[in-house]
Amino acid sequence: ATASPHGGMLRFTFPQNEQSRIQIDLSRRVGGTSVLQYVKVADNHTIRGWMKCTPAGGGLGDGRGKADYTVYFYAKFSKPLTNYGFWSADIPDEWNRKLRDIVSKPYLERVAQSEIIRSKNELEGKHIGFFTEFPTSEKEEVSLSVGISFVDMEGAEKNFNAELTGKNFNAIRCAAYEQWNKALSVIEVTGKSEEEKTIFYTALYHTMIDPRFVSDTDGRYPGPGNTIYQSANFRKRTIFSGWDVFRSQFPLQTIINRQLVNDEINSLTTLAEQSGKEYLERWEFFNVYTGCMVGNPGASILADAYVKGIRDYDVEKAYRYAMNHSLKLGTPDRGFFTNTGISNTLEYAYADWCISQLAGQLGKQEDKKRFLERSQFYRNIFDTGKGWFRPKKDDGTWAEWPEQGRLKEGYGCTESNPYQQGWFVPHDIGGMVELMGGLEKTRLDLADFFNRMPEDMLWNDYYNHANEPVHHVPFLFNRLGQPWLTQKWTRFICKHAYKNEVAGIVGNEDCGQMSAWYVLAASGIHPVCPGETRYELTGPLFDKVVIHLENKKQFTIATRNNSPENVYIQKATLNGTPYNKCYIDYSDIMAGSILVFEMGTKPNEQWGSN
C-alpha cells in the first residue's frame, strides 16, 4: 500500500490462478459501518461511488460525536473489469449497526448470506460490496488506485487526476516518501541511539496527522449541513481535539508549521459563521460541535497565534467568536461552575485570560478589563480550610469532601482528580502559589506529587502523564525557582512514558498532544502558558536539535557532556553570551538563535533559579 494526499494505491501480487479476485466491502469504516453505499462501474477499468457515514453507524464516540459525512471515491483497476459483480446483505431496518453490532454473530451471518448480483453495473444498499475476477500468472501484480473526496464524486475524480493519473506504484510511493521525509526533516536530532531517534521521529510524525485537511485539490470543502464552500487562502481542516492540543501540539506547530495554525483558526472561524453558532468549538469533528471535554481551547490557540505574529485570518471575527464561547458556555456570573466545577472553572479562567490578552492587543480595553477579572474566578473554588481546590454546590456551599480527599478521581474534575487538575492556573502562578500557602509549601507539595508517581507512569493518582491536565506541571518547577527539578522529571518522563513499541506511549495519542509533549521536551523547550511567548527550558534528550524555521532560519539547541546521567544544566549560552534564564522567548527561537547547554550529574541550583 502507498498513498497520496487525496488517495492511494494498493498493489496485489497473485499466484497463477484462473479465478483471482479483488473484493471491496464498501460498508466498513473506522469504528463502525457506513449506513448507505453506492457504486457504479464507469468503464472497463473504473468504479466510482460513495459511502454515507452517520452516527447510526458508530464512528467517533460510538456515534455520540454526531458526525454526518459522505466519502466519495473514484477507483481504477489495472486489470479490465470483464467479470465483476456486487453483493448485498439484507440488514433489517431495526437493527443497530455500530461497531459492537456489526461484529456480532447474527450480523455476520446476514453478511455471509449476501445476495450475489452480476446483472447490473451499479448498486445502492445498506451493506454492499464490489468484486472483480480475472486470471493471473505467477507473481502477477494488479493495482487498484483510488482518489477520495468529502465533497462529491467529481471531486474524487479531480483529486485522482491531480495526484494519481499516469503514475505507477513506485512513483506514488517515492512521492509519498519525499513528502514525509521533507516534513519530518523540519527537526534534526543528533546523538543518542537509533531507538531514541525512532521514538522522536515517530512522535513528530504523530503531530503531523491531525487536524487533517478535508478540502479538495481545487479548494472546495464540505461545511455544516454538507453545504459546499470554496476557499482560496486556507485548507479546511477537521479533528480539533482542543482540550488536548492547546497544551503542546499547537505551541509546537507555531514553531514548525505556522500555516497549519492559520488553517485551523480559519477552519474554526468559518465553521462558527457557516453553522450560525457564532462561537469557537472546543472539540470539532467534521463540522460537528461535539461539545466534548471542557473549556474554551480555541481562545488559547487564537491568543497564542496572534501574540506570535501568526495572523492570516480575520482576527476581529475570530476574537468575537472566542469571546462568544466564554460568554455563552463559560463561567457563570456567580464566578464558578457546579458541574465538574474544578476543571470547568480553572480551564475557563485560563481561557478568559487568553481573551483578555488578545483584547488588549486589539485595543479593546473594556474587554481586557472584564476578562482579566473573569480570569481570577479560579480563586472562588479554593477552600483555604482544605488547602486545595474544591467544587461548590448551587447554593455556593462546598460539596462534600470525599474520603480520598483531593485524590478522588472525578471529584469536580474531568478525567483527573483535584490534585492533578489543581495545578492548572498557568496564567497566574503567583496567585496560585499564594492560595496554596506560599512558595515553600507549594514546592514541597509539587515535589511530593512527582515522588509518588509509579515508575511505569501508567494511570495513577499523582503525576499522571497518561492524560493531558498535568502536561505543563513538570515545567512549574522553573516558575517556582527550582529548574533542576524540571530537568530531572522531564528526562524521567521522556525515558519512561515513551517507548519504541506498539503500545509505546502511556496514554491515548489524543490527536498529537501526547507526542507533541515529547517532541518539545526532548528538544529542551515547552510552554506553561500558551498565549505568552515564553517557553520553559529543560535539559534536551539529544546532543543537538536543529529546527528549520519557515523563515529559512535555524533554531539550534546543543549540549556538551550530555548523557543519561548528566541530566542537569550547569550553564548555558545564547548566541555565545552567558545565559542564566530558565526560559526562552518565541522571538529568540524564530530569530534562529543558538542555545548551548553544558550538562552535569548534579544540579546547579544557581542556574536559572532567579
XYZ file of C-alpha atoms in Angstrom:
610
model
C 0.000 0.000 0.000
C 1.043 3.581 -0.620
C -0.710 6.940 -0.517
C -1.088 10.415 -1.942
C -2.657 13.386 -0.116
C -6.135 12.603 -1.503
C -5.865 8.914 -2.343
C -3.637 5.914 -2.632
C -2.789 2.684 -4.370
C -2.919 -0.979 -3.413
C -0.713 -3.438 -5.283
C -1.700 -7.100 -5.131
C 0.705 -9.882 -6.119
C -1.157 -13.024 -7.180
C -0.228 -16.665 -7.763
C -1.093 -18.364 -11.038
C -4.845 -18.815 -10.975
C -7.770 -18.909 -13.381
C -10.020 -17.005 -10.990
C -8.200 -14.473 -8.827
C -10.356 -11.866 -7.106
C -10.298 -8.423 -5.512
C -13.334 -7.675 -3.373
C -14.235 -4.499 -1.528
C -16.587 -4.245 1.445
C -17.981 -0.738 0.919
C -19.752 -0.637 4.271
C -16.769 -0.717 6.595
C -15.436 2.401 8.289
C -13.220 3.085 11.287
C -15.279 2.466 14.414
C -18.328 1.004 12.718
C -20.101 0.953 9.369
C -21.358 3.362 6.751
C -25.138 3.222 6.640
C -25.668 3.539 2.887
C -23.374 2.938 -0.086
C -23.439 3.365 -3.842
C -21.080 2.030 -6.512
C -21.150 2.193 -10.305
C -18.949 0.671 -12.976
C -17.987 3.747 -15.014
C -15.890 1.991 -17.682
C -13.967 -1.245 -18.093
C -11.312 -0.167 -15.573
C -13.148 2.265 -13.276
C -15.664 2.262 -10.448
C -16.988 5.290 -8.598
C -19.385 5.835 -5.741
C -19.835 6.937 -2.169
C -20.288 5.790 1.425
C -22.660 7.668 3.728
C -21.440 7.837 7.345
C -23.836 8.898 10.112
C -23.973 8.446 13.908
C -26.222 5.407 13.369
C -23.151 3.570 12.082
C -20.926 4.458 15.033
C -17.661 6.265 14.440
C -16.394 8.921 16.862
C -17.654 8.192 20.364
C -19.674 5.236 19.070
C -21.883 7.768 17.303
C -22.056 10.266 20.155
C -19.814 12.549 18.100
C -22.823 13.059 15.780
C -20.698 13.287 12.646
C -22.574 13.051 9.344
C -20.484 12.999 6.188
C -20.041 11.191 2.876
C -16.842 9.740 1.433
C -16.759 9.787 -2.376
C -14.357 7.628 -4.373
C -13.040 7.214 -7.896
C -11.062 3.992 -8.398
C -9.208 2.341 -11.275
C -8.071 -1.270 -11.616
C -5.084 -2.105 -13.802
C -6.941 -5.260 -14.915
C -10.050 -4.714 -17.060
C -13.432 -5.298 -15.428
C -14.595 -8.173 -17.620
C -16.062 -10.362 -14.878
C -17.415 -8.377 -11.956
C -20.345 -8.257 -9.590
C -21.810 -6.965 -6.349
C -23.114 -8.390 -3.140
C -25.830 -7.014 -0.892
C -26.616 -8.071 2.658
C -30.234 -7.903 3.813
C -29.912 -5.917 7.049
C -33.263 -5.260 8.774
C -34.041 -1.568 9.279
C -34.484 -2.011 13.020
C -31.002 -3.495 13.555
C -28.332 -1.387 15.211
C -25.196 -1.003 13.099
C -22.462 0.286 15.381
C -19.136 -1.451 15.899
C -20.311 -3.891 18.557
C -23.285 -4.821 16.361
C -21.529 -5.478 13.058
C -19.145 -7.979 14.650
C -21.985 -9.930 16.258
C -22.826 -13.429 15.050
C -26.302 -12.554 13.673
C -24.933 -9.635 11.675
C -22.026 -11.636 10.275
C -24.438 -14.404 9.289
C -26.507 -11.897 7.319
C -23.379 -10.704 5.511
C -22.358 -14.287 4.754
C -25.798 -14.829 3.208
C -25.495 -11.772 0.940
C -27.136 -11.853 -2.462
C -24.609 -12.035 -5.313
C -25.560 -9.739 -8.196
C -23.849 -9.940 -11.594
C -26.500 -8.474 -13.885
C -26.105 -4.783 -13.006
C -23.472 -2.105 -13.416
C -24.485 -0.065 -10.346
C -25.962 -0.745 -6.923
C -27.101 1.126 -3.827
C -27.702 -0.523 -0.470
C -27.187 -0.634 3.284
C -24.342 -3.161 3.233
C -22.948 -3.795 -0.211
C -19.681 -4.774 -1.794
C -17.994 -4.991 -5.176
C -15.757 -7.695 -6.635
C -13.858 -8.299 -9.838
C -12.406 -11.628 -11.020
C -9.642 -12.326 -13.515
C -6.980 -14.911 -14.397
C -3.430 -14.216 -13.183
C 0.006 -15.595 -13.896
C 2.559 -16.411 -11.202
C 3.531 -13.243 -9.241
C 1.421 -11.037 -11.481
C 0.870 -7.582 -9.994
C -2.565 -5.970 -10.124
C -3.050 -2.436 -8.842
C -6.052 -0.542 -7.511
C -5.732 3.272 -7.418
C -8.276 5.356 -5.520
C -8.960 9.073 -5.226
C -11.274 10.234 -2.452
C -13.205 13.391 -1.661
C -15.544 14.614 1.046
C -17.188 16.978 -1.466
C -18.626 14.952 -4.372
C -17.796 12.260 -6.946
C -16.445 14.857 -9.353
C -14.081 15.984 -6.616
C -12.837 12.429 -6.141
C -12.113 12.190 -9.868
C -10.350 15.568 -9.883
C -8.221 14.537 -6.929
C -7.401 11.252 -8.672
C -6.337 13.035 -11.845
C -4.249 15.575 -9.939
C -2.286 13.011 -7.945
C -2.516 9.511 -9.427
C -3.150 9.587 -13.169
C -0.254 8.151 -15.164
C 1.713 7.097 -12.083
C 2.704 3.593 -11.086
C 3.078 2.256 -7.578
C 6.755 3.132 -7.235
C 6.226 6.704 -8.437
C 3.453 7.288 -5.906
C 5.460 5.650 -3.153
C 8.543 7.753 -3.930
C 6.447 10.920 -3.898
C 4.970 9.966 -0.515
C 8.446 9.177 0.800
C 9.745 12.564 -0.325
C 6.790 14.414 1.172
C 7.148 12.738 4.546
C 10.918 12.993 4.555
C 10.674 16.726 3.894
C 8.043 17.174 6.585
C 9.964 15.203 9.219
C 13.239 16.942 8.365
C 11.882 20.133 9.912
C 13.654 18.967 13.075
C 17.028 17.233 13.006
C 18.320 15.475 16.106
C 21.790 14.018 16.594
C 23.329 11.985 19.358
C 21.618 9.182 21.279
C 20.661 5.765 19.979
C 18.712 4.793 16.881
C 16.000 3.615 19.273
C 15.622 7.093 20.748
C 15.656 8.695 17.308
C 12.914 6.299 16.222
C 10.816 7.334 19.220
C 11.415 11.003 18.420
C 10.523 10.832 14.741
C 7.528 8.595 15.408
C 6.316 11.266 17.820
C 6.981 14.027 15.300
C 5.035 12.034 12.685
C 2.110 11.719 15.100
C 1.982 15.511 15.454
C 1.502 15.835 11.683
C -1.709 13.804 11.353
C -4.379 15.989 12.971
C -6.005 18.374 12.408
C -6.158 16.881 8.900
C -7.320 18.713 5.799
C -10.581 17.764 4.093
C -10.551 20.232 1.212
C -10.119 19.025 -2.359
C -7.265 19.947 -4.669
C -9.463 22.735 -6.087
C -10.077 24.251 -2.629
C -13.670 23.075 -2.224
C -14.683 21.628 1.130
C -17.827 20.447 2.931
C -19.320 22.776 5.506
C -22.171 22.362 8.004
C -25.133 20.524 6.531
C -22.791 19.270 3.796
C -23.030 22.615 2.003
C -20.041 23.014 -0.317
C -17.754 26.015 0.128
C -14.705 27.266 -1.731
C -11.506 28.538 -0.129
C -8.562 30.175 -1.809
C -6.478 31.175 1.207
C -6.586 28.218 3.608
C -7.033 24.471 3.727
C -10.128 23.369 5.581
C -9.130 21.099 8.467
C -11.008 18.855 10.845
C -10.476 16.935 14.090
C -9.675 19.731 16.526
C -9.188 17.949 19.838
C -8.944 21.318 21.536
C -8.857 20.333 25.206
C -5.805 18.219 24.444
C -3.875 20.034 21.765
C -3.725 23.618 23.044
C -1.177 22.484 25.638
C 1.722 21.206 23.485
C 0.580 20.401 19.950
C -0.289 23.918 18.846
C 2.637 25.594 20.643
C 4.832 23.157 18.669
C 3.062 23.982 15.409
C 3.595 27.722 15.949
C 7.289 26.915 15.547
C 7.328 24.250 12.825
C 4.102 24.793 10.844
C 2.624 28.266 11.165
C 0.374 27.665 8.143
C -1.381 24.815 9.940
C -2.187 27.195 12.803
C -3.634 29.707 10.338
C -5.603 26.895 8.682
C -7.118 25.745 11.957
C -8.136 29.205 13.132
C -9.716 29.839 9.728
C -11.451 26.448 9.898
C -12.915 27.107 13.352
C -13.910 30.659 12.483
C -15.640 29.799 9.215
C -17.418 26.902 10.932
C -18.717 29.258 13.619
C -20.027 31.549 10.905
C -21.391 28.924 8.494
C -23.138 26.965 11.239
C -24.778 30.065 12.688
C -23.458 29.161 16.140
C -21.005 32.080 16.166
C -18.615 30.651 18.736
C -15.445 28.573 18.532
C -15.976 24.878 19.223
C -13.752 23.097 21.720
C -13.786 19.646 20.033
C -14.715 19.798 16.349
C -15.195 16.717 14.169
C -16.367 17.033 10.554
C -18.184 20.322 11.210
C -19.900 18.953 14.302
C -19.848 20.766 17.629
C -19.312 17.674 19.760
C -19.030 19.679 22.994
C -16.549 17.076 24.196
C -14.439 17.904 27.275
C -14.359 21.359 28.938
C -13.016 24.870 28.494
C -12.512 27.200 25.540
C -9.268 25.991 23.914
C -9.978 27.884 20.707
C -9.290 31.075 22.656
C -5.914 29.652 23.646
C -4.703 28.787 20.163
C -6.006 32.124 18.856
C -4.291 34.217 21.533
C -1.113 32.168 21.215
C -1.055 32.558 17.443
C -1.760 36.277 17.468
C 0.891 37.176 20.038
C 3.391 35.208 17.928
C 2.531 37.096 14.760
C 0.512 34.300 13.124
C -2.364 36.357 11.748
C -3.551 35.177 8.336
C -7.245 35.157 9.321
C -9.992 37.615 10.239
C -8.861 38.349 13.785
C -11.870 40.521 14.669
C -14.245 37.725 13.731
C -12.142 35.052 15.441
C -11.896 37.209 18.568
C -15.657 37.744 18.649
C -16.329 34.016 18.341
C -13.775 33.184 21.058
C -15.402 35.734 23.354
C -18.890 34.473 22.489
C -17.858 30.981 23.586
C -16.887 32.165 27.061
C -19.990 34.333 27.432
C -22.284 31.555 26.199
C -20.699 28.479 27.773
C -18.114 29.826 30.200
C -18.148 30.566 33.909
C -21.485 31.957 35.130
C -21.568 35.436 36.644
C -21.522 33.946 40.149
C -17.898 33.055 39.433
C -17.807 29.241 39.499
C -19.230 26.106 37.901
C -21.020 23.418 39.856
C -20.918 20.821 37.072
C -17.372 19.399 37.024
C -16.668 22.572 38.939
C -12.907 22.392 39.369
C -11.986 21.540 35.789
C -14.531 23.897 34.256
C -13.738 26.858 36.483
C -9.967 26.526 36.106
C -9.982 25.885 32.355
C -12.307 28.809 31.664
C -10.316 31.121 33.949
C -7.285 30.470 31.756
C -9.316 30.886 28.544
C -10.672 34.206 29.804
C -7.107 35.331 30.471
C -6.299 34.447 26.845
C -9.221 36.569 25.674
C -8.093 39.453 27.881
C -4.606 39.349 26.401
C -5.919 39.353 22.845
C -8.384 42.121 23.690
C -5.514 44.246 24.953
C -3.537 43.729 21.766
C -6.600 44.694 19.719
C -7.132 47.868 21.747
C -10.336 46.642 23.401
C -9.585 47.920 26.898
C -13.029 47.318 28.406
C -12.991 43.710 27.223
C -9.461 43.311 28.527
C -10.502 44.509 31.979
C -13.646 42.384 32.018
C -11.972 39.131 31.027
C -8.938 39.747 33.217
C -11.340 39.937 36.149
C -13.015 36.723 34.988
C -9.604 35.048 34.825
C -9.465 35.368 38.619
C -12.573 33.237 39.115
C -10.266 30.321 39.938
C -9.957 31.823 43.426
C -13.649 31.184 44.080
C -13.200 27.424 44.309
C -10.135 27.312 46.557
C -11.011 26.073 50.041
C -8.464 27.527 52.447
C -9.616 25.069 55.092
C -8.638 22.103 52.930
C -5.780 23.961 51.286
C -6.887 22.965 47.796
C -9.443 23.443 45.063
C -12.895 22.088 45.834
C -16.187 22.073 43.925
C -19.179 24.039 45.132
C -22.887 23.310 45.135
C -25.535 25.519 43.546
C -26.054 27.455 46.777
C -22.351 28.290 46.976
C -21.522 25.908 49.812
C -18.769 23.337 49.426
C -19.505 19.906 48.006
C -18.932 17.107 50.490
C -15.222 16.336 50.867
C -14.613 12.699 49.844
C -12.789 10.144 51.951
C -9.961 10.120 49.379
C -9.751 13.897 49.526
C -8.054 15.528 46.575
C -7.082 12.108 45.172
C -10.713 11.275 44.368
C -10.910 10.946 40.590
C -13.875 12.751 39.083
C -14.468 14.895 42.178
C -15.233 18.122 40.360
C -12.801 17.113 37.628
C -12.713 15.811 34.068
C -10.558 12.683 33.628
C -8.476 13.668 36.651
C -8.601 14.316 40.375
C -8.311 17.677 42.195
C -4.626 17.103 42.981
C -3.895 16.806 39.262
C -6.283 19.464 37.929
C -5.482 21.915 40.707
C -2.095 22.837 39.249
C -3.804 24.399 36.236
C -3.581 28.137 36.839
C -0.929 28.801 34.185
C -1.837 32.462 33.746
C -1.422 33.385 37.422
C 1.103 31.084 39.041
C 1.931 33.686 41.680
C -1.712 33.843 42.715
C -1.928 30.059 42.760
C 1.148 29.789 44.986
C -0.289 32.373 47.369
C -3.504 30.372 47.738
C -1.557 27.155 48.265
C 0.228 28.567 51.279
C 3.321 30.191 49.867
C 6.391 29.205 47.903
C 7.985 26.654 50.236
C 4.751 24.797 50.914
C 3.942 24.705 47.197
C 7.419 23.443 46.332
C 7.135 20.591 48.824
C 3.670 19.650 47.613
C 4.743 19.687 43.967
C 7.817 17.572 44.734
C 5.621 15.042 46.535
C 3.280 14.989 43.525
C 6.149 13.627 41.418
C 7.864 11.491 44.017
C 4.707 9.419 44.494
C 4.057 8.589 40.834
C 4.807 4.986 39.761
C 7.854 4.304 37.617
C 5.778 2.718 34.840
C 3.863 6.019 34.588
C 0.556 4.291 33.892
C -2.721 5.793 35.109
C -2.321 6.918 38.729
C -3.430 9.497 41.298
C -0.327 11.679 41.183
C 1.592 12.946 38.164
C -0.439 11.121 35.522
C 1.261 11.699 32.172
C -1.319 9.398 30.577
C -3.730 12.341 30.446
C -3.463 15.978 29.491
C -4.352 18.105 32.548
C -0.853 17.671 34.017
C 1.288 18.079 30.910
C 2.516 21.538 31.924
C 3.207 20.584 35.529
C 6.838 19.332 35.213
C 7.740 22.813 33.984
C 6.202 24.538 37.015
C 9.439 23.915 38.910
C 11.002 26.517 36.611
C 8.379 29.013 37.766
C 8.956 28.090 41.414
C 12.698 28.709 41.265
C 13.747 25.043 41.103
C 14.567 24.464 37.424
C 16.776 21.473 38.220
C 13.624 19.546 39.145
C 12.079 20.367 35.772
C 15.266 18.935 34.247
C 15.101 15.821 36.417
C 11.471 14.982 35.790
C 11.255 15.783 32.076
C 14.163 13.437 31.415
C 12.467 10.782 33.568
C 9.179 11.151 31.679
C 10.873 11.006 28.275
C 12.529 7.755 29.300
C 9.612 6.004 30.997
C 6.495 7.245 29.195
C 7.668 6.819 25.577
C 8.991 3.609 24.069
C 9.558 2.116 20.620
C 6.739 -0.402 20.989
C 3.222 -0.981 19.707
C 1.849 0.359 22.999
C 4.747 2.783 23.247
C 3.025 5.712 24.957
C 1.366 5.617 28.362
C -1.933 7.145 27.252
C -4.021 7.996 24.218
C -2.223 9.902 21.491
C -5.077 12.410 21.608
C -4.577 13.837 18.139
C -0.891 14.596 18.506
C -0.813 16.069 22.013
C 0.973 13.185 23.738
C 3.673 13.117 21.078
C 3.986 16.906 20.831
C 4.855 16.969 24.531
C 7.706 14.567 23.830
C 8.983 16.445 20.766
C 9.167 19.687 22.734
C 10.507 18.247 25.986
C 13.100 16.058 24.265
C 14.224 19.175 22.401
C 14.563 21.124 25.652
C 11.591 23.529 25.475
C 7.913 23.580 26.465
C 5.334 26.261 27.351
C 3.464 26.548 30.622
C 1.020 29.194 29.458
C 0.157 29.338 25.738
C -0.775 32.922 24.995
C 2.577 34.010 26.380
C 5.680 33.925 24.204
C 7.695 32.214 26.939
C 8.934 28.624 26.557
C 10.437 26.930 29.597
C 13.886 25.379 29.195
C 14.950 21.927 30.298
C 17.789 19.557 29.534
C 17.396 18.207 25.982
C 17.429 14.466 25.463
C 19.562 14.793 22.327
C 23.042 16.191 21.906
C 21.890 18.590 19.213
C 18.486 19.688 17.956
C 18.116 21.868 14.865
C 14.673 23.246 13.981
C 14.377 24.526 10.419
C 12.033 27.500 10.535
C 9.672 28.702 7.831
C 11.585 31.995 7.670
C 14.623 29.993 6.434
C 16.461 30.392 9.740
C 17.501 27.616 12.114
C 16.970 27.428 15.863
C 19.655 25.237 17.415
C 19.840 23.665 20.863
C 23.181 21.981 21.526
C 24.678 20.300 24.577
C 28.071 19.453 25.960
C 28.643 16.400 28.187
C 25.099 15.142 27.630
C 24.446 11.570 28.801
C 21.783 9.516 30.605
C 23.439 10.504 33.887
C 24.126 14.136 33.023
C 20.568 15.433 33.143
C 21.235 18.765 34.867
C 22.069 22.075 33.203
C 25.286 23.526 34.620
C 25.406 26.663 32.494
C 24.206 27.962 29.147
C 24.941 30.443 26.399
C 22.578 32.110 23.949
C 24.285 33.180 20.735
C 27.622 32.928 22.517
C 26.631 35.060 25.521
C 26.219 33.567 29.028
C 22.539 32.878 29.644
C 21.063 32.377 33.102
C 17.345 32.236 32.382
C 15.350 29.014 32.572
C 13.160 30.144 29.690
C 13.484 31.499 26.169
C 11.225 33.812 24.208
C 9.494 32.811 20.992
C 11.187 35.739 19.266
C 14.610 34.281 20.099
C 13.533 30.929 18.678
C 12.269 32.450 15.433
C 15.367 34.632 15.128
C 17.401 31.464 14.627
C 19.276 31.600 17.915
C 21.860 29.090 19.098
C 21.349 27.851 22.650
C 24.103 25.728 24.200
C 23.824 23.826 27.483
C 26.630 22.292 29.495
C 25.267 19.267 31.340
C 26.327 17.523 34.540
C 25.376 14.809 37.017
C 24.434 17.142 39.875
C 22.006 20.062 39.926
C 23.403 23.564 39.626
C 20.877 25.257 41.865
C 22.134 28.686 40.860
C 21.452 28.379 37.134
C 18.067 29.750 36.115
C 16.717 29.864 39.667
C 16.119 33.619 39.673
